[in-house]
PDB file of N, CA and C in Angstrom:
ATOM      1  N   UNK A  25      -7.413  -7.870  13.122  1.00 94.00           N
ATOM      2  CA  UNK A  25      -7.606  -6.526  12.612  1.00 94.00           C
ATOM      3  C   UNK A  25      -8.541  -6.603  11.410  1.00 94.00           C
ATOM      4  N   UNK A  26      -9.688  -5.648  11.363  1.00 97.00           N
ATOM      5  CA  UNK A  26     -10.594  -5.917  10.404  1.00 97.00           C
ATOM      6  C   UNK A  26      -9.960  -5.053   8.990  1.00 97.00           C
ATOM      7  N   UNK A  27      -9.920  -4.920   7.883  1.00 98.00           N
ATOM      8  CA  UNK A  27     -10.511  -3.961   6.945  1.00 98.00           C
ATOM      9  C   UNK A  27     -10.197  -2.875   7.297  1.00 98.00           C
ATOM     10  N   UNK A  28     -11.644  -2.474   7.851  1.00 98.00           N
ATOM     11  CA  UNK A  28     -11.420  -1.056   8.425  1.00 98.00           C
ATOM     12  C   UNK A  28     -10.851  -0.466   8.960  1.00 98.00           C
ATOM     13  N   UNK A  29     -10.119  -1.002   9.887  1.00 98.00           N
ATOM     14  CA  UNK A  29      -8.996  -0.531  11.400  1.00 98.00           C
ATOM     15  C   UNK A  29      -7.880  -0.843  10.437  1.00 98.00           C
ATOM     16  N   UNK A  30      -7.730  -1.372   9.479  1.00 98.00           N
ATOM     17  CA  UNK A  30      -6.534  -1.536   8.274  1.00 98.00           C
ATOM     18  C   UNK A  30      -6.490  -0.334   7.518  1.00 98.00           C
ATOM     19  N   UNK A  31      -7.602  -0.007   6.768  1.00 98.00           N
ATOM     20  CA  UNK A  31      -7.482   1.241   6.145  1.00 98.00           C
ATOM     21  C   UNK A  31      -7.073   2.224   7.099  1.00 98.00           C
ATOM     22  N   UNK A  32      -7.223   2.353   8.184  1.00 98.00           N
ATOM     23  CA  UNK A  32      -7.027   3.609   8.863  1.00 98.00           C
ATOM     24  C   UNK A  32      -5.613   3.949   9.075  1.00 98.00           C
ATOM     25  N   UNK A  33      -4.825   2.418   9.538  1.00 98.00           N
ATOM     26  CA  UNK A  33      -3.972   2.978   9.513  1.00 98.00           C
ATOM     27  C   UNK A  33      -2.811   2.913   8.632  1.00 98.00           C
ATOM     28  N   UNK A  34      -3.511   2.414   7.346  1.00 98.00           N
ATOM     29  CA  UNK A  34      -3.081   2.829   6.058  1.00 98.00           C
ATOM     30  C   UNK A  34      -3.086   4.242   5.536  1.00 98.00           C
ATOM     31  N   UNK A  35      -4.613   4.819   5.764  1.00 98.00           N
ATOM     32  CA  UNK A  35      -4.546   6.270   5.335  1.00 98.00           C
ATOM     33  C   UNK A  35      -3.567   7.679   5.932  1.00 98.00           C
ATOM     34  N   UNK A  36      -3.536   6.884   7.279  1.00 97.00           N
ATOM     35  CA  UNK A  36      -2.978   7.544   8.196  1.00 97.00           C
ATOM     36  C   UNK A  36      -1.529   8.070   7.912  1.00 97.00           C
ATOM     37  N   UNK A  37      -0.981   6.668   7.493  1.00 97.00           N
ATOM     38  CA  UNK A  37       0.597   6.910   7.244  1.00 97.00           C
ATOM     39  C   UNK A  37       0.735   6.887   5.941  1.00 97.00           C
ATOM     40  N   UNK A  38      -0.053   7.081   5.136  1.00 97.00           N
ATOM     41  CA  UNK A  38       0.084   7.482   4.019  1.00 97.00           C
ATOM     42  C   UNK A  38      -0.139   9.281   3.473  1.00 97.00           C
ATOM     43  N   UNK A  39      -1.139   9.554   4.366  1.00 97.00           N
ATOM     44  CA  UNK A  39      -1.240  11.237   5.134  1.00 97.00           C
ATOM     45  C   UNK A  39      -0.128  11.607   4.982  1.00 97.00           C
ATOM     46  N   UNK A  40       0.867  11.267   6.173  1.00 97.00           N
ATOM     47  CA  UNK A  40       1.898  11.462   7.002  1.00 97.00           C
ATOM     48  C   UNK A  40       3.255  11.282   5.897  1.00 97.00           C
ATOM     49  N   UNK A  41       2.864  10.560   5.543  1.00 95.00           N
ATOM     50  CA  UNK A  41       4.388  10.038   4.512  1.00 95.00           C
ATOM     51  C   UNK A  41       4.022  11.243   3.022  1.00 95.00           C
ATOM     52  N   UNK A  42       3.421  11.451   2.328  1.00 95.00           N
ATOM     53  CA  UNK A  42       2.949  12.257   1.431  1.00 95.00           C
ATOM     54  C   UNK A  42       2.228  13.122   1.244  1.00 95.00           C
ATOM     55  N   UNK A  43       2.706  14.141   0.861  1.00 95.00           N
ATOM     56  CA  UNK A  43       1.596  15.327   1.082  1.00 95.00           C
ATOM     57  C   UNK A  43       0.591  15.101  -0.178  1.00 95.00           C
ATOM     58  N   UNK A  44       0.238  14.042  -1.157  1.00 95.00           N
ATOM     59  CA  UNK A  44      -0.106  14.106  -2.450  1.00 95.00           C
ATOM     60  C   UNK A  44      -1.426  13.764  -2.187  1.00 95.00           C
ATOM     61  N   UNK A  45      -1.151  12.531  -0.991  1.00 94.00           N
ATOM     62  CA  UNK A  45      -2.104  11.480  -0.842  1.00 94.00           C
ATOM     63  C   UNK A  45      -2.483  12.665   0.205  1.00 94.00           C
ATOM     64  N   UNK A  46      -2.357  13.190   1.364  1.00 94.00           N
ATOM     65  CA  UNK A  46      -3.108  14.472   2.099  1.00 94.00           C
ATOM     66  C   UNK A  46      -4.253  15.333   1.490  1.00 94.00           C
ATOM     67  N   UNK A  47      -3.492  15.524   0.327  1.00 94.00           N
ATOM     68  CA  UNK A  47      -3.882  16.541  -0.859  1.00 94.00           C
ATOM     69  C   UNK A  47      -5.190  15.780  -1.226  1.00 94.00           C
ATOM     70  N   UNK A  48      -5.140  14.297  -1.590  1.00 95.00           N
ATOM     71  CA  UNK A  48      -6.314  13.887  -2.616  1.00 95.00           C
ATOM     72  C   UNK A  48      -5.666  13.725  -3.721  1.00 95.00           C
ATOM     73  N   UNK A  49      -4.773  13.591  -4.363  1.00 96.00           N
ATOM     74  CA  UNK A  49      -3.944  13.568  -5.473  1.00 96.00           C
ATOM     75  C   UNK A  49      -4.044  11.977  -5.712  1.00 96.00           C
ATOM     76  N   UNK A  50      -3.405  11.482  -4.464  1.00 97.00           N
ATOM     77  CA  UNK A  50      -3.222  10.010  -4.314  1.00 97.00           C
ATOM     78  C   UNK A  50      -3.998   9.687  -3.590  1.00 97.00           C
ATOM     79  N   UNK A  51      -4.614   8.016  -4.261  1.00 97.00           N
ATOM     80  CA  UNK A  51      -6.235   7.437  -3.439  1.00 97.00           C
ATOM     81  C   UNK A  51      -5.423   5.895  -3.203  1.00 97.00           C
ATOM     82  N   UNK A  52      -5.855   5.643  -2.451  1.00 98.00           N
ATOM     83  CA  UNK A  52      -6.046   3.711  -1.963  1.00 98.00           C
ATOM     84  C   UNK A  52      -6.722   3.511  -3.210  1.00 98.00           C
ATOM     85  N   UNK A  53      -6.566   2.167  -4.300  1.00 97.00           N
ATOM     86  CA  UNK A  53      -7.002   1.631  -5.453  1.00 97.00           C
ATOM     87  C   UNK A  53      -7.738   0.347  -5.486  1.00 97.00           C
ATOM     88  N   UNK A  54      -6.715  -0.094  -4.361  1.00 97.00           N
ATOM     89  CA  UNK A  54      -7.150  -1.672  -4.217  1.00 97.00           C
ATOM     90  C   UNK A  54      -6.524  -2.380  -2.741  1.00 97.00           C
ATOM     91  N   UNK A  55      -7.211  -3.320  -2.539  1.00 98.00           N
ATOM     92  CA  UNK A  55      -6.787  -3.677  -1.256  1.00 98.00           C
ATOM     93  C   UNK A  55      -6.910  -5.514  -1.416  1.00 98.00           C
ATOM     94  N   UNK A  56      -5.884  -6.097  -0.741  1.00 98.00           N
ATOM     95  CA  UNK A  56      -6.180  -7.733  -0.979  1.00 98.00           C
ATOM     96  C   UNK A  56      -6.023  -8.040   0.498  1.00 98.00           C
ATOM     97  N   UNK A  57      -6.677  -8.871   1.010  1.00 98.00           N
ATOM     98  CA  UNK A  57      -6.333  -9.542   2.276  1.00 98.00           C
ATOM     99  C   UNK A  57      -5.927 -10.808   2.498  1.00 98.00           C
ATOM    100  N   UNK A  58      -4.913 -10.911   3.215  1.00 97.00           N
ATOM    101  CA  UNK A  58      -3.952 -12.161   2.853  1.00 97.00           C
ATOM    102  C   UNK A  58      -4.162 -12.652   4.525  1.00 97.00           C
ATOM    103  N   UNK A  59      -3.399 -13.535   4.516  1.00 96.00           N
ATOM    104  CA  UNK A  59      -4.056 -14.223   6.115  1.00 96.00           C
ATOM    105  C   UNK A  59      -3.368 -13.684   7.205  1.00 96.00           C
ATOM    106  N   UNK A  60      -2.547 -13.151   7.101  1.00 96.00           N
ATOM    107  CA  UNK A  60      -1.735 -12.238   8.083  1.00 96.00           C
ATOM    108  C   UNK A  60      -1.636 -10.680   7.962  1.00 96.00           C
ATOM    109  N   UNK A  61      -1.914 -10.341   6.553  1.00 97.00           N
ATOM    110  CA  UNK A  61      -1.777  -8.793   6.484  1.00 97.00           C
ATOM    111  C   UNK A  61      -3.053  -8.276   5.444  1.00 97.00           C
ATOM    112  N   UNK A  62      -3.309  -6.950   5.574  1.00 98.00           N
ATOM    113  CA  UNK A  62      -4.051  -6.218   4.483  1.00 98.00           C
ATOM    114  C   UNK A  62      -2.806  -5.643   3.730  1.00 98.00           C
ATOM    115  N   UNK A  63      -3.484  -5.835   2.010  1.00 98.00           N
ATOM    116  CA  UNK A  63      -1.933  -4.949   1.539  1.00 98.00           C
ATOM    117  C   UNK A  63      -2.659  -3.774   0.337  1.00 98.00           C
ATOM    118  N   UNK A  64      -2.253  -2.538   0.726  1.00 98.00           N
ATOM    119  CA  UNK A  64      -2.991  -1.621   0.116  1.00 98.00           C
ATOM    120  C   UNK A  64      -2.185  -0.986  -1.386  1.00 98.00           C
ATOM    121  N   UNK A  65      -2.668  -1.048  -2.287  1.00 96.00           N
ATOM    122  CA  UNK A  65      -2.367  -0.444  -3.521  1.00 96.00           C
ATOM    123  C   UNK A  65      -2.705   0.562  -3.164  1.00 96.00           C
ATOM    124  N   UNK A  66      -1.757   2.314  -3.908  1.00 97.00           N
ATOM    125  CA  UNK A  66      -2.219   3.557  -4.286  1.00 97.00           C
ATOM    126  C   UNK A  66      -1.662   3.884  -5.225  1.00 97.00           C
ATOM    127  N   UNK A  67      -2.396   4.871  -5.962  1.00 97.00           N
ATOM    128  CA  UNK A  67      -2.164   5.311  -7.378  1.00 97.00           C
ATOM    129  C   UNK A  67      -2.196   7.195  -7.259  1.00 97.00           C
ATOM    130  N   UNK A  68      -2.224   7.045  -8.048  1.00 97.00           N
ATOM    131  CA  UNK A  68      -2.685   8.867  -8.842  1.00 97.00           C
ATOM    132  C   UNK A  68      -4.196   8.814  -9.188  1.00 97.00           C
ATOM    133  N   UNK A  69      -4.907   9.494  -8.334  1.00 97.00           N
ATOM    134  CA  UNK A  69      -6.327   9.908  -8.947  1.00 97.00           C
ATOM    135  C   UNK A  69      -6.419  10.082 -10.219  1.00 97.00           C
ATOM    136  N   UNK A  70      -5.609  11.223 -10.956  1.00 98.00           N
ATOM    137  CA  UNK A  70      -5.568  11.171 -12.178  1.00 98.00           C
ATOM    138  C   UNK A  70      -5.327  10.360 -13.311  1.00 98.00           C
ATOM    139  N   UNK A  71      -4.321   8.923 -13.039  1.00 98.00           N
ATOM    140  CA  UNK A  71      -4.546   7.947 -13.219  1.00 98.00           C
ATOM    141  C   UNK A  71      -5.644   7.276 -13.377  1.00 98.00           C
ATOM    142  N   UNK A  72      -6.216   7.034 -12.097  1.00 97.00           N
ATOM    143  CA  UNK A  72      -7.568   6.151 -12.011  1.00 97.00           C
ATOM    144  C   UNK A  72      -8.586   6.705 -12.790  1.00 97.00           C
ATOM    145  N   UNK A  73      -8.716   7.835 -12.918  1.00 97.00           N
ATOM    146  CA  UNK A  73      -9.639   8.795 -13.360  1.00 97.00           C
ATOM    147  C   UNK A  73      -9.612   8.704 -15.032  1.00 97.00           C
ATOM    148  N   UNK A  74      -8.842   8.947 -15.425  1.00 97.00           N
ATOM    149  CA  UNK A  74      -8.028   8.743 -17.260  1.00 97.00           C
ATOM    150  C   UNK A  74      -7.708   7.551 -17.713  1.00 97.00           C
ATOM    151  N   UNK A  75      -7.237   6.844 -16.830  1.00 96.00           N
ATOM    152  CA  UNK A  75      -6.317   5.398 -17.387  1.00 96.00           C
ATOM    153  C   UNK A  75      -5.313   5.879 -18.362  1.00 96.00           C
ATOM    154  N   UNK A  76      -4.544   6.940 -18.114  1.00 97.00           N
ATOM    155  CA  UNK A  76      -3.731   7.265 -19.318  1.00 97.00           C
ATOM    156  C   UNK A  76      -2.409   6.997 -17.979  1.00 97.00           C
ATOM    157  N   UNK A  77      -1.571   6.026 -18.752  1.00 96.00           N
ATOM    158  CA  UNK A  77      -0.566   5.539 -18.219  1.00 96.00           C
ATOM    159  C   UNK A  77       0.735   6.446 -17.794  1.00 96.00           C
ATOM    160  N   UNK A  78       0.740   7.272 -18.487  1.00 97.00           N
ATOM    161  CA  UNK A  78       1.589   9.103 -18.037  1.00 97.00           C
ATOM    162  C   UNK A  78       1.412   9.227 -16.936  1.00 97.00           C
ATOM    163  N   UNK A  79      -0.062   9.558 -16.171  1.00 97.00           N
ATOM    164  CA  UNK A  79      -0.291   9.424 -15.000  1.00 97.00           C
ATOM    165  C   UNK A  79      -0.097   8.516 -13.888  1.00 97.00           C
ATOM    166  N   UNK A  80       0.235   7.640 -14.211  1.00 96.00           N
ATOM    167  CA  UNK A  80       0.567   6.762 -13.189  1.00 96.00           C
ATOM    168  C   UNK A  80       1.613   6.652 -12.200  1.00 96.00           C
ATOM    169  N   UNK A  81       1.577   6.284 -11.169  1.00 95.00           N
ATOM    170  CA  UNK A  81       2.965   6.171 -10.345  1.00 95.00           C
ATOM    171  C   UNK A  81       3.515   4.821 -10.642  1.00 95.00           C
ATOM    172  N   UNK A  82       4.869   5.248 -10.242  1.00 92.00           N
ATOM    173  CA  UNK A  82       5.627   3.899 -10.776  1.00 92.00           C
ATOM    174  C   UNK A  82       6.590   3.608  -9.861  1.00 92.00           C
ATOM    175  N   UNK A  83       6.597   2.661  -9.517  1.00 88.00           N
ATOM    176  CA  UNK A  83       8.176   2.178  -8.548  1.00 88.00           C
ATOM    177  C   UNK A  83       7.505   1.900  -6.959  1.00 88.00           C
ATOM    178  N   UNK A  84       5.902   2.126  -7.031  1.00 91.00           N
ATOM    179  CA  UNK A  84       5.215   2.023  -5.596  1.00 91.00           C
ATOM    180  C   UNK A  84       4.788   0.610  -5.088  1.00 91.00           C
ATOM    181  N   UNK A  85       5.333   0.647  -4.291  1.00 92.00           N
ATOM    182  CA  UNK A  85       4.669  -0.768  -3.897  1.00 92.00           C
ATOM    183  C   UNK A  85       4.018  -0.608  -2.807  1.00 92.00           C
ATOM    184  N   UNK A  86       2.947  -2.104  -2.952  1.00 96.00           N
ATOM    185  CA  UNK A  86       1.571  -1.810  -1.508  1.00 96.00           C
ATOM    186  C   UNK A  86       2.245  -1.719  -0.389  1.00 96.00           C
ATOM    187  N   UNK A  87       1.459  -1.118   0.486  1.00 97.00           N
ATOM    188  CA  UNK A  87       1.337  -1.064   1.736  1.00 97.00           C
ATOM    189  C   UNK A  87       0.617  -2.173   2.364  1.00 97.00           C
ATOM    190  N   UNK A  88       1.855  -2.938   3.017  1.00 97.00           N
ATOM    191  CA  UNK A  88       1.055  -4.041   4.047  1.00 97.00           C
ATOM    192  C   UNK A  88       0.790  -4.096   5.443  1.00 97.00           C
ATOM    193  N   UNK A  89       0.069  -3.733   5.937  1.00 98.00           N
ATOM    194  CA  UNK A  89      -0.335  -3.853   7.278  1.00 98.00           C
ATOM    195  C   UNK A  89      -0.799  -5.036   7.725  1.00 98.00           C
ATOM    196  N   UNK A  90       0.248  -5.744   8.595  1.00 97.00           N
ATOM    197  CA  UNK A  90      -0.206  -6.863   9.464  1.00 97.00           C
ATOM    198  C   UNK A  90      -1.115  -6.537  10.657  1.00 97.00           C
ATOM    199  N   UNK A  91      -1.564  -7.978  10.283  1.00 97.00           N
ATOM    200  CA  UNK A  91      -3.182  -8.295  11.017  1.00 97.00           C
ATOM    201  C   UNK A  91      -2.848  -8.106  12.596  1.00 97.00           C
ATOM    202  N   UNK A  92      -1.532  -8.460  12.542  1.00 95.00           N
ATOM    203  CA  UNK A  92      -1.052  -8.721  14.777  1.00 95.00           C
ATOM    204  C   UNK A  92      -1.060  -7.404  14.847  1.00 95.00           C
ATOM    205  N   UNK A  93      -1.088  -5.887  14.581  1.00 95.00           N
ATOM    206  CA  UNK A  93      -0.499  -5.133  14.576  1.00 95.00           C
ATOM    207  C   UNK A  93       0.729  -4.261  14.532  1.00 95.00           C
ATOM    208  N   UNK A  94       1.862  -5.416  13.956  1.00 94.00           N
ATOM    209  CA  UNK A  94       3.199  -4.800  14.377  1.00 94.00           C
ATOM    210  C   UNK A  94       2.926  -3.567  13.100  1.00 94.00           C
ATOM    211  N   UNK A  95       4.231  -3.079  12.704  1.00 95.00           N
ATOM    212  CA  UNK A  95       4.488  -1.543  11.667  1.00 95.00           C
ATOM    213  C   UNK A  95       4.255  -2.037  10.434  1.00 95.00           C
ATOM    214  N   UNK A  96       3.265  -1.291  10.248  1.00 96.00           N
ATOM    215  CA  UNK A  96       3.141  -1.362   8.372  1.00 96.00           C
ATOM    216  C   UNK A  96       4.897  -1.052   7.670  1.00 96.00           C
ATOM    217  N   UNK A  97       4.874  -2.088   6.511  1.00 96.00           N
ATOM    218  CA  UNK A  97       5.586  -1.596   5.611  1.00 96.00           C
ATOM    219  C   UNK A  97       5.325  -1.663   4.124  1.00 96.00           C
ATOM    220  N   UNK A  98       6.509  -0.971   3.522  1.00 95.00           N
ATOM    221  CA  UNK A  98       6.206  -0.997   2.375  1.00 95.00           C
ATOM    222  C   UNK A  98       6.849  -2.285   1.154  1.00 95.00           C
ATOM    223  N   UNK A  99       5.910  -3.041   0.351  1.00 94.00           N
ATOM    224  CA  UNK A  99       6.666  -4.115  -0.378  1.00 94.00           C
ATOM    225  C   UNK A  99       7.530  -3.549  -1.574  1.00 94.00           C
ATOM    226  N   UNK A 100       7.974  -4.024  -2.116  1.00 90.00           N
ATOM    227  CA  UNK A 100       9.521  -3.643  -3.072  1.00 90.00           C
ATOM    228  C   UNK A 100       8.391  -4.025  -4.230  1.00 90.00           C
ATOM    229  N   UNK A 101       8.222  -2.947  -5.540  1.00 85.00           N
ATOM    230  CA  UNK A 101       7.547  -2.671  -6.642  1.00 85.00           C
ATOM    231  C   UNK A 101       7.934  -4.077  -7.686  1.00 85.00           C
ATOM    232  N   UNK A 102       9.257  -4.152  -7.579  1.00 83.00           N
ATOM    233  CA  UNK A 102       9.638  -5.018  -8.349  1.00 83.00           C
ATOM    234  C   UNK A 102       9.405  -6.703  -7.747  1.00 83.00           C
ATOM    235  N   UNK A 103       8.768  -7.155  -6.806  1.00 85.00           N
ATOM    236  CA  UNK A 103       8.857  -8.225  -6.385  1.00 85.00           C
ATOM    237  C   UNK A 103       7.026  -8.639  -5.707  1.00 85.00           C
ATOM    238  N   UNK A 104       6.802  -9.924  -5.878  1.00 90.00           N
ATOM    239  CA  UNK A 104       5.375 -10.180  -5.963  1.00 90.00           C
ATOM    240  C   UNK A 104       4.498  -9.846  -4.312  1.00 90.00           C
ATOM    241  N   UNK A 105       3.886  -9.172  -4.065  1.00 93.00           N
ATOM    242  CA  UNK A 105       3.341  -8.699  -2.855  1.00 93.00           C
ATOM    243  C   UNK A 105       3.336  -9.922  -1.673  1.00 93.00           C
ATOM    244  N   UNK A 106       2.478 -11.154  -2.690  1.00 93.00           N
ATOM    245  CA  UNK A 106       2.173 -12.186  -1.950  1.00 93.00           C
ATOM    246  C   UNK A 106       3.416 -13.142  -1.331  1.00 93.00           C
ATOM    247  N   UNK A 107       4.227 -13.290  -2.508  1.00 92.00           N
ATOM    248  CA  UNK A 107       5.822 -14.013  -1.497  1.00 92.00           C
ATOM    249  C   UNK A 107       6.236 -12.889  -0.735  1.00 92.00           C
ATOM    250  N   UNK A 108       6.246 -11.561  -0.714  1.00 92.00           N
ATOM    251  CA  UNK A 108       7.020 -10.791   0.275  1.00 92.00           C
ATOM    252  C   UNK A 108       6.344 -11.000   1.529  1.00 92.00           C
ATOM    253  N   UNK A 109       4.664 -10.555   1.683  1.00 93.00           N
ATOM    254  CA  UNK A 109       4.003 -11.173   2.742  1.00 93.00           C
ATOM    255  C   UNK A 109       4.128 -12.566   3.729  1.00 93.00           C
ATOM    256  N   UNK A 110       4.660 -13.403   2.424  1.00 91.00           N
ATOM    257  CA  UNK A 110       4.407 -14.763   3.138  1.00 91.00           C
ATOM    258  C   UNK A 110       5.964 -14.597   3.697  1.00 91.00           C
ATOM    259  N   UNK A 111       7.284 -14.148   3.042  1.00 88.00           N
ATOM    260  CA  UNK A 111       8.254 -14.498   3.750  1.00 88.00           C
ATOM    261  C   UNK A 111       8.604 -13.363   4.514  1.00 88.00           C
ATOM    262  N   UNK A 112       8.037 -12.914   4.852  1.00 80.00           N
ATOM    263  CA  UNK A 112       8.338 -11.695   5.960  1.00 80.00           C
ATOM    264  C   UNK A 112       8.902 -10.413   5.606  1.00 80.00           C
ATOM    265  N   UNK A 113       9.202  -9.414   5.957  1.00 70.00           N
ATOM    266  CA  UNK A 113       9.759  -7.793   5.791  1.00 70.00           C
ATOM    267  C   UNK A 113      10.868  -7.843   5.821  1.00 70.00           C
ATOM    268  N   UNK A 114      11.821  -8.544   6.928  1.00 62.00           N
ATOM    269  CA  UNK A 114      12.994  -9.209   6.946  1.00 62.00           C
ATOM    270  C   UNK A 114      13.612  -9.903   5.620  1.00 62.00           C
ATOM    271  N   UNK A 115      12.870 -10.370   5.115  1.00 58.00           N
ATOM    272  CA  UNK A 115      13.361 -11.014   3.968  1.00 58.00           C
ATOM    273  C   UNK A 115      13.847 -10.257   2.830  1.00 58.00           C
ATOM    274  N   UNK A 116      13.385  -9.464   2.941  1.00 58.00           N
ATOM    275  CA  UNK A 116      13.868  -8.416   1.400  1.00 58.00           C
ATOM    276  C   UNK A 116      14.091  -7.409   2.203  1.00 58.00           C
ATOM    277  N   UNK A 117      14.787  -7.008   3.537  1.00 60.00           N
ATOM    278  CA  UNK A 117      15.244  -5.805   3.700  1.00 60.00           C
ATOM    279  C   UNK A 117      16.746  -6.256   3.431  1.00 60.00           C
ATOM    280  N   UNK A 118      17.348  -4.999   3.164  1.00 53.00           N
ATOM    281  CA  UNK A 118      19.257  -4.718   2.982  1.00 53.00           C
ATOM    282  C   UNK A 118      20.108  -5.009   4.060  1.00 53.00           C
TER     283      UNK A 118
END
């Protein structure tokens, strides 16, 4: 899965999941590619826009979309993107 076919269906279910990010409120910030997944940061436009930390969202964690295609999920804010990736979705679910 390239990048691109990553963002999409990052934007997609990020559409779908929030009306903020629909809106334009909330943008994709950053993106890292790891060897199995793309993992997408989003913020508050207004954030990005100001850097005034008020604005910011908090408690979000990236969106990782694996490269095989199985279901994007979302990583836990409090825990490092890259060990959640490497040890699977399984690993830190309840």
């Amino acid at each position: 899965m390239t990048e691109d076919d990553a963002r999409r269906v990052a934007v997609s279910l990020l559409n779908s999941r929030y009306p903020e990010f629909a809106a334009g409120d909330w943008v994709i910030s950053d993106v890292t590619e790891y060897d199995t997944a793309w993992a997408f940061s989003y913020n508050s436009r207004a954030f990005l826009d100001t850097g005034e930390v008020t604005r910011a969202l908090a408690g979000n964690g990236a969106l990782v979309v694996p490269k095989s295609g199985d279901e994007p999920w979302f990583t836990w804010s409090g825990a490092d993107t890259a060990s959640q990736i490497t040890q699977g979705r399984s690993a830190f679910e309840a």
